[in-house]
Coordinates of C-alpha atoms in Angstrom, one line a residue:
M1 CA 172.8 37.6 -97.5
A2 CA 172.8 41.3 -97.8
I3 CA 175.7 43.6 -98.0
F4 CA 176.1 46.5 -95.7
F5 CA 178.3 49.3 -95.9
L6 CA 178.9 52.3 -93.6
P7 CA 180.2 55.4 -95.6
L8 CA 181.4 58.9 -95.1
V9 CA 180.1 59.9 -98.6
L10 CA 182.2 62.2 -100.6
P11 CA 180.9 65.7 -100.8
G12 CA 181.3 65.6 -104.8
F13 CA 179.3 62.4 -105.2
A14 CA 175.8 63.8 -105.3
P15 CA 173.0 64.5 -107.7
R16 CA 172.8 68.1 -109.1
S17 CA 170.0 69.6 -107.0
E18 CA 168.9 68.6 -103.4
D19 CA 165.9 70.8 -103.8
S20 CA 164.6 68.5 -106.6
F21 CA 164.9 65.3 -104.7
K22 CA 162.0 63.0 -104.8
S23 CA 162.3 59.3 -103.6
P24 CA 162.3 56.9 -106.5
A25 CA 158.8 55.0 -106.3
R26 CA 160.6 51.7 -106.5
F27 CA 162.3 52.4 -103.1
S28 CA 159.1 53.7 -101.4
W29 CA 159.3 52.9 -97.8
S30 CA 156.3 54.4 -96.2
Y31 CA 153.4 52.0 -97.3
L32 CA 154.7 48.7 -96.2
N33 CA 154.3 48.2 -92.5
P34 CA 153.4 45.3 -90.2
S35 CA 149.7 46.1 -90.1
K36 CA 149.4 46.2 -94.1
L37 CA 151.4 43.1 -94.9
K38 CA 149.2 40.2 -93.8
K39 CA 150.8 37.6 -96.0
R40 CA 154.0 36.3 -94.5
S41 CA 156.0 33.9 -96.6
V42 CA 159.0 35.6 -98.2
G43 CA 160.3 38.1 -95.8
L44 CA 163.2 40.6 -96.5
S45 CA 165.1 39.4 -99.5
T46 CA 167.1 40.7 -102.4
E47 CA 166.5 40.7 -106.2
T48 CA 168.5 42.2 -109.2
N49 CA 166.8 44.0 -112.2
A50 CA 167.8 43.6 -115.8
H51 CA 170.6 46.2 -115.4
G52 CA 172.2 44.2 -112.7
Q53 CA 171.1 46.6 -110.0
A54 CA 170.4 44.7 -106.6
Y55 CA 167.6 45.9 -104.3
F56 CA 165.8 44.8 -101.3
T57 CA 162.2 43.3 -101.4
L58 CA 159.8 42.6 -98.6
E59 CA 157.1 39.9 -99.6
G60 CA 158.0 40.6 -103.2
H61 CA 157.4 44.4 -102.9
K62 CA 160.6 46.7 -103.6
F63 CA 161.6 48.0 -100.3
M64 CA 164.0 50.4 -98.6
I65 CA 165.2 50.2 -95.1
V66 CA 165.1 53.5 -93.4
G67 CA 166.4 52.5 -90.0
G68 CA 167.2 54.2 -86.8
S69 CA 169.1 52.6 -83.6
I70 CA 167.2 53.0 -80.2
H71 CA 168.6 50.5 -77.6
Y72 CA 165.7 49.6 -75.1
F73 CA 168.0 49.0 -72.3
R74 CA 169.0 52.8 -72.5
V75 CA 165.6 54.2 -72.4
P76 CA 163.1 54.0 -69.4
R77 CA 160.5 51.5 -70.3
E78 CA 157.7 54.2 -69.8
Y79 CA 159.3 56.2 -72.7
W80 CA 159.7 53.4 -75.2
K81 CA 156.5 54.4 -77.0
D82 CA 157.5 58.1 -76.9
R83 CA 160.8 57.4 -78.6
L84 CA 159.4 55.0 -81.2
L85 CA 156.6 57.4 -82.2
K86 CA 159.2 60.1 -82.7
L87 CA 161.2 57.7 -84.9
Q88 CA 158.1 57.0 -87.0
A89 CA 157.1 60.6 -87.1
C90 CA 160.6 61.6 -88.5
G91 CA 160.0 59.2 -91.4
F92 CA 161.7 56.1 -90.3
N93 CA 160.3 52.5 -91.0
T94 CA 162.6 50.5 -88.9
V95 CA 164.1 50.4 -85.5
T96 CA 167.3 48.5 -84.8
T97 CA 168.6 47.5 -81.3
Y98 CA 171.4 45.5 -79.9
I99 CA 170.7 42.9 -77.2
P100 CA 173.0 43.1 -74.1
W101 CA 174.0 39.6 -73.0
N102 CA 175.7 41.1 -70.0
L103 CA 172.5 42.6 -68.8
H104 CA 170.2 39.8 -69.4
E105 CA 172.6 37.2 -67.7
Q106 CA 174.5 39.0 -65.1
E107 CA 174.7 35.8 -63.0
R108 CA 175.4 32.5 -65.0
G109 CA 172.2 30.9 -65.8
K110 CA 169.9 33.6 -64.2
F111 CA 168.3 35.5 -66.9
D112 CA 166.5 38.8 -66.5
F113 CA 164.1 40.1 -69.4
S114 CA 161.9 42.2 -67.0
E115 CA 161.3 46.0 -66.8
I116 CA 163.7 47.9 -69.0
L117 CA 165.2 44.6 -70.2
D118 CA 161.8 43.2 -71.7
L119 CA 163.0 42.7 -75.0
E120 CA 159.7 41.1 -76.3
A121 CA 157.6 43.8 -75.1
Y122 CA 159.8 46.4 -76.8
V123 CA 159.7 44.5 -80.2
L124 CA 155.9 44.0 -79.9
L125 CA 155.5 47.6 -79.2
A126 CA 157.2 48.6 -82.4
K127 CA 155.0 46.2 -84.2
T128 CA 151.9 47.8 -82.8
L129 CA 153.2 51.2 -83.8
G130 CA 154.0 50.1 -87.4
L131 CA 157.7 49.7 -87.4
W132 CA 159.9 46.9 -88.6
V133 CA 162.6 45.7 -86.4
I134 CA 166.1 44.7 -87.0
L135 CA 167.8 42.7 -84.0
R136 CA 171.4 42.6 -83.3
P137 CA 171.9 39.9 -80.7
G138 CA 175.7 39.4 -80.7
P139 CA 176.7 37.6 -78.5
Y140 CA 179.3 40.5 -78.7
I141 CA 177.7 43.9 -79.5
C142 CA 180.4 46.6 -78.6
A143 CA 177.8 49.5 -78.3
E144 CA 180.1 51.2 -75.8
V145 CA 178.8 49.1 -73.0
D146 CA 180.9 47.2 -70.4
L147 CA 182.9 44.4 -72.1
G148 CA 181.1 45.0 -75.3
G149 CA 177.9 43.3 -74.0
L150 CA 179.6 40.1 -72.8
P151 CA 178.9 38.9 -69.2
S152 CA 181.9 39.6 -66.8
W153 CA 181.6 36.0 -65.5
L154 CA 183.2 34.8 -68.7
L155 CA 186.5 36.4 -67.5
R156 CA 186.6 33.9 -64.5
N157 CA 188.2 31.5 -66.7
P158 CA 191.4 33.5 -68.3
G159 CA 191.6 30.8 -71.0
S160 CA 188.2 31.3 -72.4
N161 CA 189.3 33.3 -75.4
L162 CA 186.3 35.4 -75.8
R163 CA 184.8 35.6 -79.4
T164 CA 186.4 32.3 -80.7
T165 CA 185.3 28.9 -80.8
N166 CA 187.0 27.9 -77.6
K167 CA 185.0 25.3 -75.8
D168 CA 184.2 27.4 -72.8
F169 CA 183.1 30.5 -74.6
I170 CA 181.0 28.6 -77.1
E171 CA 179.2 26.5 -74.4
A172 CA 178.3 29.7 -72.6
V173 CA 177.0 31.3 -75.8
D174 CA 175.0 28.1 -76.7
K175 CA 173.3 28.1 -73.3
Y176 CA 172.5 32.0 -73.7
F177 CA 171.0 31.5 -77.2
D178 CA 169.0 28.4 -75.9
H179 CA 167.5 30.9 -73.6
L180 CA 167.2 34.0 -75.8
I181 CA 166.5 32.7 -79.3
P182 CA 163.1 31.0 -78.4
K183 CA 162.0 34.5 -77.3
I184 CA 162.9 35.9 -80.7
L185 CA 161.3 33.2 -82.8
P186 CA 157.6 34.3 -82.7
L187 CA 158.6 38.0 -83.3
Q188 CA 160.1 37.0 -86.8
Y189 CA 158.3 38.3 -89.9
R190 CA 157.2 35.0 -91.2
R191 CA 155.7 34.3 -87.7
G192 CA 153.6 37.4 -87.9
G193 CA 156.1 39.6 -86.1
P194 CA 158.1 42.8 -87.2
V195 CA 161.8 41.3 -87.1
I196 CA 162.9 41.4 -90.6
A197 CA 166.7 40.8 -90.1
V198 CA 169.0 39.5 -87.5
Q199 CA 172.8 40.5 -87.2
V200 CA 175.4 37.9 -86.6
E201 CA 177.9 39.1 -84.2
N202 CA 179.3 42.5 -84.8
E203 CA 182.5 43.9 -86.5
Y204 CA 184.3 40.5 -86.4
G205 CA 186.6 41.6 -89.2
S206 CA 188.2 44.0 -86.8
F207 CA 188.8 41.2 -84.3
R208 CA 189.3 38.2 -86.7
N209 CA 190.9 35.7 -84.3
D210 CA 189.2 32.6 -85.3
K211 CA 188.2 31.7 -89.0
N212 CA 185.5 29.4 -87.9
Y213 CA 183.8 31.6 -85.4
M214 CA 181.4 33.6 -87.5
E215 CA 180.1 30.4 -89.2
Y216 CA 179.5 28.9 -85.8
I217 CA 177.4 31.8 -84.8
K218 CA 175.6 31.8 -87.9
K219 CA 174.7 28.1 -87.6
A220 CA 173.8 28.7 -83.9
L221 CA 171.1 31.1 -85.1
L222 CA 169.9 29.1 -87.9
N223 CA 169.7 25.8 -86.0
R224 CA 167.6 27.4 -83.4
G225 CA 165.0 28.5 -85.8
I226 CA 166.0 32.0 -87.2
V227 CA 164.6 32.2 -90.6
E228 CA 164.9 35.9 -91.6
L229 CA 167.6 37.5 -93.4
L230 CA 171.2 37.3 -91.8
L231 CA 173.5 40.1 -91.8
T232 CA 176.6 41.5 -90.2
S233 CA 178.5 44.8 -89.8
D234 CA 182.2 45.5 -90.5
N235 CA 184.5 48.1 -91.9
E236 CA 186.0 48.1 -95.3
S237 CA 189.2 46.3 -94.3
G238 CA 187.4 43.7 -92.1
I239 CA 184.6 42.8 -94.4
R240 CA 186.4 39.9 -96.4
I241 CA 188.0 38.6 -93.2
G242 CA 185.2 38.8 -90.6
S243 CA 182.1 38.1 -92.8
R244 CA 182.9 34.8 -94.3
K245 CA 179.6 33.9 -96.2
I246 CA 177.7 36.6 -94.4
S247 CA 178.4 39.6 -96.3
E248 CA 178.8 43.4 -95.4
L249 CA 180.9 45.9 -97.3
G250 CA 182.4 48.1 -94.8
E251 CA 182.2 51.2 -92.8
R252 CA 183.7 54.1 -94.7
W253 CA 183.9 54.8 -98.4
R254 CA 186.7 57.4 -98.7
T255 CA 187.1 57.4 -102.5
L256 CA 185.2 56.5 -105.6
L257 CA 187.6 53.5 -105.9
A258 CA 185.7 52.1 -102.9
F259 CA 183.1 50.6 -105.3
S260 CA 185.9 48.3 -106.3
L261 CA 185.7 46.7 -102.9
M262 CA 182.4 45.2 -103.9
G263 CA 184.0 42.5 -106.0
S264 CA 182.1 39.3 -105.6
F265 CA 179.6 41.1 -103.7
N266 CA 178.2 43.2 -106.7
D267 CA 174.9 41.2 -106.7
K268 CA 173.7 42.3 -103.2
P269 CA 172.1 45.6 -102.3
I270 CA 174.1 48.1 -100.2
M271 CA 172.9 49.1 -96.8
I272 CA 174.7 51.4 -94.3
M273 CA 174.4 49.6 -91.2
E274 CA 175.9 52.4 -89.0
Y275 CA 175.6 55.8 -90.3
W276 CA 177.0 57.8 -87.2
T277 CA 175.0 60.9 -86.6
G278 CA 177.4 61.8 -83.8
W279 CA 179.7 60.2 -81.3
Y280 CA 179.9 59.2 -77.8
D281 CA 181.7 61.4 -75.0
S282 CA 184.4 60.1 -72.7
W283 CA 185.3 61.5 -69.4
G284 CA 188.0 64.3 -69.6
S285 CA 187.6 64.9 -73.3
K286 CA 185.6 67.4 -75.2
H287 CA 182.0 67.1 -76.2
T288 CA 181.7 65.8 -79.6
E289 CA 179.2 67.3 -82.2
K290 CA 178.4 66.6 -85.9
S291 CA 176.6 69.0 -88.3
A292 CA 173.0 68.7 -88.8
N293 CA 173.7 70.0 -92.5
E294 CA 176.2 67.1 -92.9
I295 CA 173.7 64.5 -91.8
R296 CA 171.0 65.8 -94.0
R297 CA 173.3 66.1 -97.0
T298 CA 174.7 62.5 -96.5
I299 CA 171.2 60.9 -96.0
Y300 CA 170.0 62.8 -99.1
R301 CA 172.5 60.9 -101.1
F302 CA 171.6 57.6 -99.6
F303 CA 168.0 58.2 -101.0
S304 CA 169.2 59.5 -104.2
Y305 CA 171.1 56.4 -104.9
G306 CA 168.5 53.9 -103.4
L307 CA 170.7 52.9 -100.4
S308 CA 169.0 51.5 -97.4
F309 CA 170.6 52.8 -94.1
N310 CA 170.3 52.7 -90.4
V311 CA 171.3 55.8 -88.4
Y312 CA 173.3 55.2 -85.3
M313 CA 172.1 56.7 -83.0
F314 CA 168.5 58.1 -83.8
H315 CA 168.2 58.1 -79.9
G316 CA 171.1 57.3 -77.8
G317 CA 169.6 57.4 -74.3
T318 CA 171.6 56.8 -71.1
N319 CA 174.2 54.6 -69.7
F320 CA 172.2 54.0 -66.5
G321 CA 174.0 52.4 -63.7
F322 CA 177.6 50.9 -64.3
I323 CA 176.8 49.9 -67.8
N324 CA 179.2 52.1 -69.7
G325 CA 182.1 50.7 -71.6
G326 CA 185.6 52.0 -71.9
Y327 CA 188.6 52.0 -74.4
H328 CA 192.3 52.0 -74.2
E329 CA 194.1 54.8 -75.8
N330 CA 197.1 56.1 -74.1
G331 CA 195.6 54.6 -71.0
H332 CA 192.1 53.3 -69.8
T333 CA 189.4 56.0 -70.6
N334 CA 185.7 55.7 -69.8
V335 CA 182.5 56.6 -71.6
V336 CA 180.4 59.0 -69.8
T337 CA 177.0 58.3 -68.4
S338 CA 175.0 60.1 -71.2
Y339 CA 174.8 58.3 -74.4
D340 CA 173.3 61.3 -76.1
Y341 CA 175.7 60.8 -78.9
D342 CA 174.7 64.1 -80.5
A343 CA 171.9 61.9 -82.0
V344 CA 168.8 62.9 -84.0
L345 CA 166.8 62.8 -80.9
S346 CA 168.4 64.0 -77.6
E347 CA 169.1 62.1 -74.4
A348 CA 165.8 63.2 -72.9
G349 CA 163.8 62.6 -76.1
D350 CA 163.8 66.2 -77.3
Y351 CA 163.8 67.2 -80.9
T352 CA 167.1 68.6 -82.4
E353 CA 168.0 70.4 -85.5
K354 CA 168.8 67.1 -87.1
Y355 CA 165.5 65.9 -86.4
F356 CA 163.6 68.6 -88.1
K357 CA 166.1 68.7 -91.1
L358 CA 165.7 64.9 -91.7
R359 CA 161.9 65.0 -91.2
K360 CA 161.7 67.7 -93.9
L361 CA 163.8 65.6 -96.2
F362 CA 161.9 62.4 -95.6
A363 CA 158.7 64.1 -96.0
S364 CA 159.7 65.4 -99.6
G365 CA 160.1 61.8 -100.8
S366 CA 157.5 60.1 -98.9
A367 CA 154.3 58.9 -100.8
R368 CA 152.1 60.0 -98.0
P369 CA 152.1 62.6 -95.1
L370 CA 154.4 61.8 -92.2
P371 CA 152.5 61.1 -88.7
P372 CA 152.1 64.3 -86.7
L373 CA 154.8 65.3 -84.3
P374 CA 154.3 63.8 -80.7
R375 CA 154.3 66.1 -78.0
L376 CA 157.5 66.8 -76.0
I377 CA 157.7 65.7 -72.4
P378 CA 158.0 68.7 -70.2
K379 CA 161.0 69.4 -68.1
A380 CA 160.8 70.9 -64.5
V381 CA 163.1 72.6 -62.1
Y382 CA 162.6 71.5 -58.5
P383 CA 163.8 72.9 -55.1
S384 CA 167.5 72.2 -54.5
V385 CA 168.4 69.1 -52.5
N386 CA 170.3 69.5 -49.2
L387 CA 172.1 66.2 -48.5
S388 CA 171.6 66.6 -44.6
F389 CA 172.7 62.9 -43.6
Y390 CA 175.8 60.9 -44.1
L391 CA 177.4 57.6 -43.6
P392 CA 181.3 57.3 -44.1
L393 CA 182.0 54.3 -46.2
F394 CA 183.6 52.2 -43.5
D395 CA 180.5 52.8 -41.3
I396 CA 178.3 50.8 -43.6
L397 CA 180.2 47.6 -43.5
P398 CA 178.2 46.0 -40.6
Y399 CA 175.1 46.4 -42.9
L400 CA 176.5 44.8 -45.9
N401 CA 176.2 41.1 -47.0
K402 CA 178.8 38.7 -45.2
P403 CA 182.2 39.5 -46.7
V404 CA 184.4 37.0 -48.3
M405 CA 187.5 35.9 -46.4
L406 CA 190.3 34.8 -48.6
E407 CA 194.1 34.2 -48.3
T408 CA 195.1 36.3 -51.1
P409 CA 192.8 38.8 -53.0
V410 CA 191.0 37.9 -56.3
T411 CA 189.4 40.2 -58.9
M412 CA 185.7 41.0 -58.7
E413 CA 184.7 38.4 -61.4
N414 CA 186.4 35.8 -59.2
L415 CA 184.8 36.5 -56.0
P416 CA 182.8 33.4 -54.6
I417 CA 179.5 35.2 -54.8
N418 CA 176.4 35.4 -56.8
N419 CA 176.1 31.7 -57.5
G420 CA 179.7 31.5 -58.7
S421 CA 179.4 34.2 -61.1
G422 CA 181.4 37.0 -59.1
Q423 CA 180.6 40.6 -59.2
P424 CA 179.9 42.3 -62.6
F425 CA 179.8 46.0 -61.7
G426 CA 180.5 48.6 -59.0
L427 CA 183.4 48.6 -56.4
V428 CA 185.2 46.2 -54.1
L429 CA 186.8 46.9 -50.7
Y430 CA 189.8 44.8 -49.6
E431 CA 191.1 44.8 -46.2
T432 CA 194.0 43.3 -44.4
S433 CA 196.0 43.9 -41.3
I434 CA 199.7 45.1 -41.7
C435 CA 202.4 45.6 -39.2
F436 CA 205.0 47.6 -40.9
G437 CA 205.3 50.2 -43.7
G438 CA 207.1 50.6 -46.7
G439 CA 206.7 50.2 -50.6
L440 CA 203.1 48.9 -51.4
S441 CA 203.0 47.1 -54.9
A442 CA 199.5 46.1 -56.3
S443 CA 198.1 45.7 -59.8
V444 CA 194.9 47.6 -59.8
H445 CA 192.0 47.9 -62.3
D446 CA 190.7 50.5 -62.6
S447 CA 191.3 52.9 -59.8
A448 CA 191.8 52.4 -56.1
Q449 CA 191.8 54.5 -53.1
V450 CA 194.2 53.3 -50.4
F451 CA 193.6 53.8 -46.6
L452 CA 195.4 53.2 -43.5
N453 CA 192.6 52.5 -41.0
D454 CA 190.2 55.5 -42.0
K455 CA 192.9 57.8 -43.3
S456 CA 193.7 58.3 -47.0
I457 CA 197.3 57.7 -48.0
G458 CA 197.1 57.6 -51.8
I459 CA 195.8 56.4 -55.1
L460 CA 196.7 53.2 -57.3
D461 CA 195.9 52.7 -61.1
E462 CA 197.2 51.1 -64.1
N463 CA 199.8 53.8 -64.3
N464 CA 200.8 53.9 -60.7
E465 CA 201.1 50.5 -59.0
F466 CA 203.5 51.6 -56.2
L467 CA 202.7 53.6 -53.1
H468 CA 204.7 54.4 -50.0
I469 CA 203.2 53.4 -46.7
P470 CA 204.5 55.5 -43.8
K471 CA 206.1 53.9 -40.6
I472 CA 203.3 52.5 -38.3
Q473 CA 203.0 51.6 -34.8
G474 CA 201.8 48.1 -34.0
C475 CA 199.4 46.6 -36.5
Q476 CA 197.0 48.8 -38.8
L477 CA 194.1 48.0 -41.2
L478 CA 195.1 48.5 -44.8
R479 CA 192.2 49.3 -47.0
I480 CA 192.0 49.3 -50.7
L481 CA 188.8 50.5 -52.3
V482 CA 188.7 49.4 -56.3
E483 CA 186.3 50.7 -58.7
N484 CA 185.5 49.1 -62.1
Q485 CA 185.1 52.3 -64.2
G486 CA 183.9 50.4 -67.2
R487 CA 185.5 47.4 -69.2
I488 CA 186.9 47.9 -72.5
N489 CA 184.3 47.3 -75.1
F490 CA 186.4 46.8 -78.3
S491 CA 189.6 45.2 -79.3
W492 CA 191.6 41.9 -78.1
R493 CA 192.1 43.7 -74.7
I494 CA 188.6 42.5 -73.7
Q495 CA 190.3 39.1 -72.8
S496 CA 192.1 40.7 -69.9
E497 CA 189.6 43.2 -68.4
Q498 CA 189.2 41.7 -64.9
K499 CA 188.7 44.4 -62.3
G500 CA 189.9 44.8 -58.6
L501 CA 193.2 43.4 -57.2
N502 CA 195.0 40.3 -58.3
E503 CA 196.7 38.0 -55.8
A504 CA 200.2 39.6 -55.7
V505 CA 199.8 42.5 -53.2
T506 CA 203.1 43.2 -51.5
I507 CA 204.7 45.5 -49.0
N508 CA 208.6 45.5 -49.6
G509 CA 208.3 42.4 -51.6
T510 CA 206.5 40.5 -49.0
L511 CA 203.1 38.9 -49.9
L512 CA 200.1 40.2 -47.8
R513 CA 197.7 37.7 -46.8
N514 CA 194.4 37.1 -45.1
F515 CA 192.0 39.5 -46.9
T516 CA 188.4 40.4 -46.1
I517 CA 186.6 41.5 -49.2
Y518 CA 183.3 43.5 -49.2
S519 CA 181.2 43.5 -52.5
L520 CA 179.8 47.1 -53.0
D521 CA 177.6 46.4 -56.1
M522 CA 175.1 49.1 -55.1
K523 CA 171.9 47.4 -56.3
M524 CA 168.5 48.2 -55.1
S525 CA 169.1 45.6 -52.2
F526 CA 172.3 47.2 -51.2
F527 CA 170.4 50.4 -50.3
E528 CA 167.7 48.3 -48.5
R529 CA 170.2 47.2 -46.2
L530 CA 171.4 50.8 -45.4
R531 CA 167.9 51.9 -44.4
S532 CA 168.7 50.3 -41.0
A533 CA 172.0 52.1 -40.6
S534 CA 172.5 54.9 -38.2
W535 CA 172.8 58.0 -40.5
R536 CA 174.3 61.1 -39.0
I537 CA 174.1 64.8 -39.5
A538 CA 176.3 65.6 -42.4
P539 CA 179.2 68.2 -41.6
K540 CA 179.7 71.0 -43.9
T541 CA 182.9 69.5 -45.3
Y542 CA 184.1 65.9 -45.4
K543 CA 187.0 64.2 -47.3
G544 CA 186.9 60.6 -48.2
P545 CA 184.1 58.2 -49.5
A546 CA 180.8 58.5 -48.0
F547 CA 177.1 58.2 -48.7
Y548 CA 174.9 61.3 -48.4
W549 CA 171.2 61.3 -48.1
G550 CA 168.6 63.8 -48.8
S551 CA 165.1 64.3 -50.2
L552 CA 163.9 65.7 -53.6
N553 CA 160.3 67.1 -53.4
V554 CA 158.9 67.2 -56.8
G555 CA 155.2 68.1 -55.9
S556 CA 152.1 66.2 -57.2
F557 CA 153.0 65.7 -60.9
P558 CA 156.8 64.6 -61.3
T559 CA 158.3 65.0 -64.7
D560 CA 161.8 65.0 -66.2
T561 CA 164.7 67.0 -64.8
F562 CA 168.5 67.1 -64.9
L563 CA 170.6 67.0 -61.8
H564 CA 173.4 69.4 -61.5
L565 CA 176.1 68.7 -58.8
P566 CA 178.1 72.0 -58.2
N567 CA 181.2 71.4 -55.8
W568 CA 180.8 67.6 -55.9
H569 CA 183.7 65.9 -57.5
Y570 CA 183.2 62.0 -58.3
G571 CA 180.7 59.6 -57.6
F572 CA 177.1 58.2 -58.3
V573 CA 173.6 59.3 -57.6
F574 CA 170.8 57.1 -56.6
I575 CA 167.0 58.0 -56.8
N576 CA 164.7 55.9 -54.9
G577 CA 167.5 53.1 -55.2
R578 CA 168.0 53.5 -59.0
N579 CA 171.5 54.2 -60.1
L580 CA 171.4 57.2 -62.5
G581 CA 175.0 56.8 -63.3
R582 CA 178.4 58.4 -62.7
Y583 CA 179.3 62.2 -62.3
W584 CA 182.8 63.5 -62.5
D585 CA 184.0 67.1 -62.3
I586 CA 186.3 66.7 -65.2
G587 CA 183.5 66.8 -67.7
P588 CA 182.4 67.0 -70.3
Q589 CA 179.0 65.9 -68.8
K590 CA 177.9 68.1 -66.1
T591 CA 174.4 67.0 -65.4
L592 CA 172.6 63.7 -64.9
Y593 CA 169.4 62.9 -66.7
L594 CA 166.4 62.0 -64.3
P595 CA 163.3 60.5 -65.9
G596 CA 160.1 61.7 -64.5
P597 CA 158.5 58.1 -64.4
W598 CA 161.5 57.2 -61.7
L599 CA 160.1 59.9 -59.4
H600 CA 157.2 59.5 -56.9
P601 CA 154.8 62.3 -56.1
E602 CA 156.1 64.7 -53.4
D603 CA 159.2 63.3 -51.6
N604 CA 162.0 61.3 -53.2
D605 CA 165.1 59.4 -51.6
V606 CA 168.3 60.8 -53.0
I607 CA 171.5 59.1 -52.1
V608 CA 174.9 60.3 -53.4
F609 CA 178.1 58.1 -53.0
E610 CA 180.9 60.7 -53.3
K611 CA 184.4 59.4 -53.2
I612 CA 186.6 62.4 -53.0
E613 CA 185.0 65.4 -51.0
K614 CA 181.5 66.5 -50.1
G615 CA 179.7 69.0 -52.0
F616 CA 176.8 71.5 -50.9
Y617 CA 173.7 70.5 -52.6
I618 CA 172.1 69.4 -55.7
Q619 CA 170.3 71.6 -58.2
T620 CA 167.8 70.6 -61.0
R621 CA 167.7 72.0 -64.4
K622 CA 165.5 71.9 -67.6
K623 CA 168.4 71.2 -70.0
P624 CA 171.6 69.2 -69.7
Q625 CA 174.9 71.0 -69.2
L626 CA 178.0 70.2 -71.0
Q627 CA 181.6 71.4 -70.7
N628 CA 183.5 71.8 -73.8

């Protein structure tokens, strides 16, 4: 087992001159690639020299892993090749990716490995281009995705105890692995594929709720035929707790004394599994940046001391749709749509200062010239989009799937839909008749707009579970629209991340009953049903949730652009039925990335679901806009 360590290297811990850096020949990383190594019997392994220094080998050759993370599910499939070629041209020899269980099995027992989720095609493409692959299949991955990559239907059973050897959870993992691992087996190094290592779970030392869990997951992989090197990733405090017999040495190395943490691991080579080149942004916070010079200096030291590493992220991509995660720090906070991460390659695949500094550094230590730089994908500005038609939210209800009728409300995960898997993402509308006003009490996750018939009367969220309903005449319709803004992706809180309303909704202590519940999952099929709706001419202003429709004309040769929504407040944009993600006027993200391959020549359908108040138009730009 290899040891992996994710440091913030001390400025003083460096060789004398960066200008004189040359990669040691024994750690040359550029000549070993999938097309060169025809003999496949040993795979990635470790050896120790006469001085007790450990190093990696690949088929017996001394080998240095120079890895970068690119998540296939955050990049349009049409751009996989572009991003991987840019990784290679920068000087990297390995791509790493998580595998998101929650996207591959949104419904229990129904698996999706198509289009942007075609894992096998992605890995084989990397092989064709001459890159090695490290897979991180979880089952938990974190990755700032909803519920850390675990499917939401696991939350239907509150006693499942996620990430433990609880019977229900392990049975679900086993069935998932029974489907996933056979896809990985022929991609392994010793089967002629590019996969040289597989990670076991992720950062379990920070979770550490079951001493038997990591061993179980390790055996689950081995018993299904994984033969390549197994590794895991953790921080310095969690390594001894979370790794068991799978060893990784930590996340930060703050002082020289950190070497003493190696202890019984000193016969293993060190790899930095996640060297963070930036950080993700969250709504309402400042945009995060990290110095390009700092990145270059740190990676220079990795090379100088022969440390294998993986930069996280090389290319972050986008949290398309509803896949973004969240975290809890003085309240629930959500990750923005862009996963740019201030990475080496931008969200739209453009070169950055970090890219050119690393390419120059890598070239100085490479035994052969680096590949030429791939051409940049052009960006375009298109005519503004006037959203001329609209449908208020409550007008679409007759066009939706048949609602669920229940005595008391349940969370979206527990809705009896999708073959008993509930609803993973999106919004849920709860309706019931009330004949008196007073103090409404409801536990909501994450955010709810409350209406009396069509009139907005307030907001409910985790910090505000009470709302006064005014005195009413006769019986009226109480409507509560709840949005899942992104389940927490880290910490024990994942156990209680059910979204929507629980059963206890009361007015003046009286339990409300007889709910009609609509699923607003906003998938492609959702918008297909709206095609037959009677769209109306949009007014200049409109308050409240509504859908707005317009057309984006891109001419004969569509290419990438960024959507800017001035005067809009909060919602989602759909292009030809594809969910580009969430926009929110609190920033820091002010534009949405629109990939060219998702556009048709000439006219394209644009639908905006705005929750607060109508804006005026949508503009396009060649560059993203951020608000610091």
